[in-house]
Amino acid sequence: MSTRHDKSRVVRQQMAHDILHSGIIEDTTDGCITVKIVQTSACASCKIAGHCHASEQKEKLIEVRGQADAGTFSKGDRVKVIVSSDAGAKAVVLAFLIPFLLLVGVVFVCSLFTRSEPVMALAGLASLIPYYILLYVFKGAVSRQISFRVEH
């Protein structure tokens, strides 16, 4: 009986570290669920946000693949899109931290060999091209590491 209690405690702890977004199902085809979420800035909930240009709202489409119960969802359903916080951290590292460090590193190395700022800037930006090509080539492995799930 204690193992059941321990398992439920672990599940509750894991859920406490999940990132949740509410969304509406746009499409369900071939085991892929497309969910529309509205991403809002921090000030979007302000009472005068409608009159202020600082508040932002963007619609994003999230594709959820490999969901075992994909057939139970239909277009227009309100759902929660869930990703674990450590998967979110991996995404931030891959999308922002590594490219930033690569860019700064290349600019620094170029500054040792040349004093031309345009050359340093172009070399830094050019160094991102192979990085994003590699990221695209290995997108299957990345998507296995960073996956979403949907709940009613």
PDB file of C-alpha atoms in Angstrom:
ATOM      1  CA  MET A   1       0.000   0.000   0.000  1.00  0.00           C
ATOM      2  CA  SER A   2       2.876   2.372   0.703  1.00  0.00           C
ATOM      3  CA  THR A   3       4.218   1.951  -2.848  1.00  0.00           C
ATOM      4  CA  ARG A   4       0.926   3.237  -4.268  1.00  0.00           C
ATOM      5  CA  HIS A   5       1.128   6.235  -1.922  1.00  0.00           C
ATOM      6  CA  ASP A   6       4.763   6.842  -2.924  1.00  0.00           C
ATOM      7  CA  LYS A   7       3.880   6.687  -6.625  1.00  0.00           C
ATOM      8  CA  SER A   8       1.054   9.205  -6.247  1.00  0.00           C
ATOM      9  CA  ARG A   9       3.355  11.521  -4.281  1.00  0.00           C
ATOM     10  CA  VAL A  10       5.963  11.337  -7.052  1.00  0.00           C
ATOM     11  CA  VAL A  11       3.296  12.087  -9.679  1.00  0.00           C
ATOM     12  CA  ARG A  12       2.074  15.108  -7.666  1.00  0.00           C
ATOM     13  CA  GLN A  13       5.652  16.388  -7.300  1.00  0.00           C
ATOM     14  CA  GLN A  14       6.252  15.961 -11.038  1.00  0.00           C
ATOM     15  CA  MET A  15       3.021  17.795 -11.879  1.00  0.00           C
ATOM     16  CA  ALA A  16       4.061  20.657  -9.603  1.00  0.00           C
ATOM     17  CA  HIS A  17       7.069  21.165 -11.885  1.00  0.00           C
ATOM     18  CA  ASP A  18       5.129  21.036 -15.163  1.00  0.00           C
ATOM     19  CA  ILE A  19       4.481  24.058 -17.372  1.00  0.00           C
ATOM     20  CA  LEU A  20       0.792  24.374 -18.271  1.00  0.00           C
ATOM     21  CA  HIS A  21      -0.941  26.380 -20.997  1.00  0.00           C
ATOM     22  CA  SER A  22      -4.643  26.424 -21.774  1.00  0.00           C
ATOM     23  CA  GLY A  23      -5.557  25.997 -25.392  1.00  0.00           C
ATOM     24  CA  ILE A  24      -8.154  25.023 -27.947  1.00  0.00           C
ATOM     25  CA  ILE A  25      -7.743  22.116 -30.343  1.00  0.00           C
ATOM     26  CA  GLU A  26      -7.482  23.333 -33.934  1.00  0.00           C
ATOM     27  CA  ASP A  27      -7.065  19.967 -35.656  1.00  0.00           C
ATOM     28  CA  THR A  28      -6.624  16.253 -35.001  1.00  0.00           C
ATOM     29  CA  THR A  29      -5.171  14.211 -37.861  1.00  0.00           C
ATOM     30  CA  ASP A  30      -3.110  11.024 -37.994  1.00  0.00           C
ATOM     31  CA  GLY A  31      -2.344  10.956 -34.274  1.00  0.00           C
ATOM     32  CA  CYS A  32      -1.205  14.595 -34.296  1.00  0.00           C
ATOM     33  CA  ILE A  33      -3.129  17.085 -32.190  1.00  0.00           C
ATOM     34  CA  THR A  34      -2.720  20.768 -33.114  1.00  0.00           C
ATOM     35  CA  VAL A  35      -3.517  23.093 -30.219  1.00  0.00           C
ATOM     36  CA  LYS A  36      -3.800  26.882 -30.381  1.00  0.00           C
ATOM     37  CA  ILE A  37      -2.552  28.648 -27.269  1.00  0.00           C
ATOM     38  CA  VAL A  38      -2.588  32.371 -26.574  1.00  0.00           C
ATOM     39  CA  GLN A  39       0.739  33.609 -25.261  1.00  0.00           C
ATOM     40  CA  THR A  40       0.339  36.787 -23.248  1.00  0.00           C
ATOM     41  CA  SER A  41       2.804  39.220 -21.775  1.00  0.00           C
ATOM     42  CA  ALA A  42       2.824  39.919 -18.046  1.00  0.00           C
ATOM     43  CA  CYS A  43       0.812  43.112 -18.378  1.00  0.00           C
ATOM     44  CA  ALA A  44      -1.923  41.605 -20.567  1.00  0.00           C
ATOM     45  CA  SER A  45      -4.053  40.980 -17.470  1.00  0.00           C
ATOM     46  CA  CYS A  46      -3.953  44.673 -16.531  1.00  0.00           C
ATOM     47  CA  LYS A  47      -7.319  46.466 -16.545  1.00  0.00           C
ATOM     48  CA  ILE A  48      -6.177  48.997 -19.133  1.00  0.00           C
ATOM     49  CA  ALA A  49      -4.207  46.566 -21.315  1.00  0.00           C
ATOM     50  CA  GLY A  50      -6.640  47.091 -24.178  1.00  0.00           C
ATOM     51  CA  HIS A  51      -5.706  50.761 -24.332  1.00  0.00           C
ATOM     52  CA  CYS A  52      -1.967  50.281 -23.911  1.00  0.00           C
ATOM     53  CA  HIS A  53       0.485  49.298 -26.639  1.00  0.00           C
ATOM     54  CA  ALA A  54       2.854  47.606 -24.183  1.00  0.00           C
ATOM     55  CA  SER A  55       0.640  44.552 -23.676  1.00  0.00           C
ATOM     56  CA  GLU A  56       1.045  41.718 -26.158  1.00  0.00           C
ATOM     57  CA  GLN A  57      -0.887  38.641 -27.116  1.00  0.00           C
ATOM     58  CA  LYS A  58       0.331  36.100 -29.656  1.00  0.00           C
ATOM     59  CA  GLU A  59      -1.351  32.952 -30.853  1.00  0.00           C
ATOM     60  CA  LYS A  60       0.891  29.883 -31.141  1.00  0.00           C
ATOM     61  CA  LEU A  61       0.155  26.499 -32.665  1.00  0.00           C
ATOM     62  CA  ILE A  62       1.595  23.506 -30.821  1.00  0.00           C
ATOM     63  CA  GLU A  63       1.741  20.069 -32.443  1.00  0.00           C
ATOM     64  CA  VAL A  64       1.451  17.159 -30.035  1.00  0.00           C
ATOM     65  CA  ARG A  65       2.489  13.824 -31.516  1.00  0.00           C
ATOM     66  CA  GLY A  66       2.431  10.344 -30.056  1.00  0.00           C
ATOM     67  CA  GLN A  67      -0.424  10.983 -27.634  1.00  0.00           C
ATOM     68  CA  ALA A  68      -1.915   7.588 -26.794  1.00  0.00           C
ATOM     69  CA  ASP A  69      -5.479   8.903 -26.393  1.00  0.00           C
ATOM     70  CA  ALA A  70      -5.405  11.250 -29.421  1.00  0.00           C
ATOM     71  CA  GLY A  71      -8.713   9.838 -30.674  1.00  0.00           C
ATOM     72  CA  THR A  72     -10.584  11.167 -27.641  1.00  0.00           C
ATOM     73  CA  PHE A  73      -9.941  14.794 -28.628  1.00  0.00           C
ATOM     74  CA  SER A  74     -11.861  16.758 -31.241  1.00  0.00           C
ATOM     75  CA  LYS A  75     -11.679  20.205 -32.809  1.00  0.00           C
ATOM     76  CA  GLY A  76     -12.803  22.985 -30.476  1.00  0.00           C
ATOM     77  CA  ASP A  77     -12.102  21.119 -27.215  1.00  0.00           C
ATOM     78  CA  ARG A  78     -10.555  23.206 -24.438  1.00  0.00           C
ATOM     79  CA  VAL A  79      -7.419  21.445 -23.212  1.00  0.00           C
ATOM     80  CA  LYS A  80      -4.251  21.899 -21.189  1.00  0.00           C
ATOM     81  CA  VAL A  81      -0.923  21.618 -22.991  1.00  0.00           C
ATOM     82  CA  ILE A  82       1.710  20.301 -20.595  1.00  0.00           C
ATOM     83  CA  VAL A  83       5.496  20.166 -20.829  1.00  0.00           C
ATOM     84  CA  SER A  84       7.842  19.316 -17.988  1.00  0.00           C
ATOM     85  CA  SER A  85       9.921  22.186 -16.641  1.00  0.00           C
ATOM     86  CA  ASP A  86      13.199  20.381 -17.341  1.00  0.00           C
ATOM     87  CA  ALA A  87      12.149  19.961 -20.992  1.00  0.00           C
ATOM     88  CA  GLY A  88      11.377  23.693 -21.017  1.00  0.00           C
ATOM     89  CA  ALA A  89      14.845  24.390 -19.633  1.00  0.00           C
ATOM     90  CA  LYS A  90      16.402  22.229 -22.372  1.00  0.00           C
ATOM     91  CA  ALA A  91      14.488  24.207 -24.977  1.00  0.00           C
ATOM     92  CA  VAL A  92      15.763  27.506 -23.559  1.00  0.00           C
ATOM     93  CA  VAL A  93      19.347  26.218 -23.568  1.00  0.00           C
ATOM     94  CA  LEU A  94      19.078  25.005 -27.184  1.00  0.00           C
ATOM     95  CA  ALA A  95      17.234  28.060 -28.494  1.00  0.00           C
ATOM     96  CA  PHE A  96      18.945  30.874 -26.590  1.00  0.00           C
ATOM     97  CA  LEU A  97      21.935  30.010 -24.404  1.00  0.00           C
ATOM     98  CA  ILE A  98      24.033  27.960 -26.859  1.00  0.00           C
ATOM     99  CA  PRO A  99      23.527  30.382 -29.778  1.00  0.00           C
ATOM    100  CA  PHE A 100      24.368  33.339 -27.517  1.00  0.00           C
ATOM    101  CA  LEU A 101      27.562  31.712 -26.256  1.00  0.00           C
ATOM    102  CA  LEU A 102      28.520  30.691 -29.795  1.00  0.00           C
ATOM    103  CA  LEU A 103      27.959  34.212 -31.112  1.00  0.00           C
ATOM    104  CA  VAL A 104      29.912  35.879 -28.289  1.00  0.00           C
ATOM    105  CA  GLY A 105      32.720  33.309 -28.532  1.00  0.00           C
ATOM    106  CA  VAL A 106      33.162  33.787 -32.281  1.00  0.00           C
ATOM    107  CA  VAL A 107      33.085  37.578 -31.960  1.00  0.00           C
ATOM    108  CA  PHE A 108      35.715  37.380 -29.199  1.00  0.00           C
ATOM    109  CA  VAL A 109      38.004  35.087 -31.209  1.00  0.00           C
ATOM    110  CA  CYS A 110      37.609  37.308 -34.287  1.00  0.00           C
ATOM    111  CA  SER A 111      38.488  40.354 -32.196  1.00  0.00           C
ATOM    112  CA  LEU A 112      41.872  38.740 -31.481  1.00  0.00           C
ATOM    113  CA  PHE A 113      42.647  38.559 -35.211  1.00  0.00           C
ATOM    114  CA  THR A 114      40.964  41.652 -36.621  1.00  0.00           C
ATOM    115  CA  ARG A 115      39.849  45.081 -35.474  1.00  0.00           C
ATOM    116  CA  SER A 116      37.073  45.265 -38.047  1.00  0.00           C
ATOM    117  CA  GLU A 117      33.739  45.328 -36.251  1.00  0.00           C
ATOM    118  CA  PRO A 118      31.717  44.475 -39.393  1.00  0.00           C
ATOM    119  CA  VAL A 119      33.870  41.364 -39.905  1.00  0.00           C
ATOM    120  CA  MET A 120      33.395  40.358 -36.255  1.00  0.00           C
ATOM    121  CA  ALA A 121      29.632  40.884 -36.479  1.00  0.00           C
ATOM    122  CA  LEU A 122      29.288  38.940 -39.737  1.00  0.00           C
ATOM    123  CA  ALA A 123      31.456  36.095 -38.448  1.00  0.00           C
ATOM    124  CA  GLY A 124      29.361  35.901 -35.271  1.00  0.00           C
ATOM    125  CA  LEU A 125      26.113  35.802 -37.213  1.00  0.00           C
ATOM    126  CA  ALA A 126      27.533  33.358 -39.770  1.00  0.00           C
ATOM    127  CA  SER A 127      28.513  30.998 -36.955  1.00  0.00           C
ATOM    128  CA  LEU A 128      24.827  30.574 -36.125  1.00  0.00           C
ATOM    129  CA  ILE A 129      24.006  29.165 -39.561  1.00  0.00           C
ATOM    130  CA  PRO A 130      25.710  25.776 -39.021  1.00  0.00           C
ATOM    131  CA  TYR A 131      24.285  25.602 -35.488  1.00  0.00           C
ATOM    132  CA  TYR A 132      20.702  26.007 -36.674  1.00  0.00           C
ATOM    133  CA  ILE A 133      21.302  23.604 -39.576  1.00  0.00           C
ATOM    134  CA  LEU A 134      22.523  20.982 -37.079  1.00  0.00           C
ATOM    135  CA  LEU A 135      19.531  21.694 -34.855  1.00  0.00           C
ATOM    136  CA  TYR A 136      17.253  21.132 -37.862  1.00  0.00           C
ATOM    137  CA  VAL A 137      19.040  17.904 -38.831  1.00  0.00           C
ATOM    138  CA  PHE A 138      18.670  16.539 -35.297  1.00  0.00           C
ATOM    139  CA  LYS A 139      15.118  17.835 -34.751  1.00  0.00           C
ATOM    140  CA  GLY A 140      13.854  14.261 -34.306  1.00  0.00           C
ATOM    141  CA  ALA A 141      16.184  13.690 -31.367  1.00  0.00           C
ATOM    142  CA  VAL A 142      15.321  17.089 -29.941  1.00  0.00           C
ATOM    143  CA  SER A 143      11.580  16.450 -30.238  1.00  0.00           C
ATOM    144  CA  ARG A 144      11.990  13.185 -28.307  1.00  0.00           C
ATOM    145  CA  GLN A 145      13.684  15.158 -25.512  1.00  0.00           C
ATOM    146  CA  ILE A 146      11.172  18.011 -25.527  1.00  0.00           C
ATOM    147  CA  SER A 147       7.650  16.709 -25.940  1.00  0.00           C
ATOM    148  CA  PHE A 148       4.211  18.033 -25.079  1.00  0.00           C
ATOM    149  CA  ARG A 149       1.149  16.213 -23.861  1.00  0.00           C
ATOM    150  CA  VAL A 150      -2.509  17.215 -23.805  1.00  0.00           C
ATOM    151  CA  GLU A 151      -5.149  16.717 -21.108  1.00  0.00           C
ATOM    152  CA  HIS A 152      -8.846  17.501 -21.035  1.00  0.00           C
TER     153      HIS A 152
END
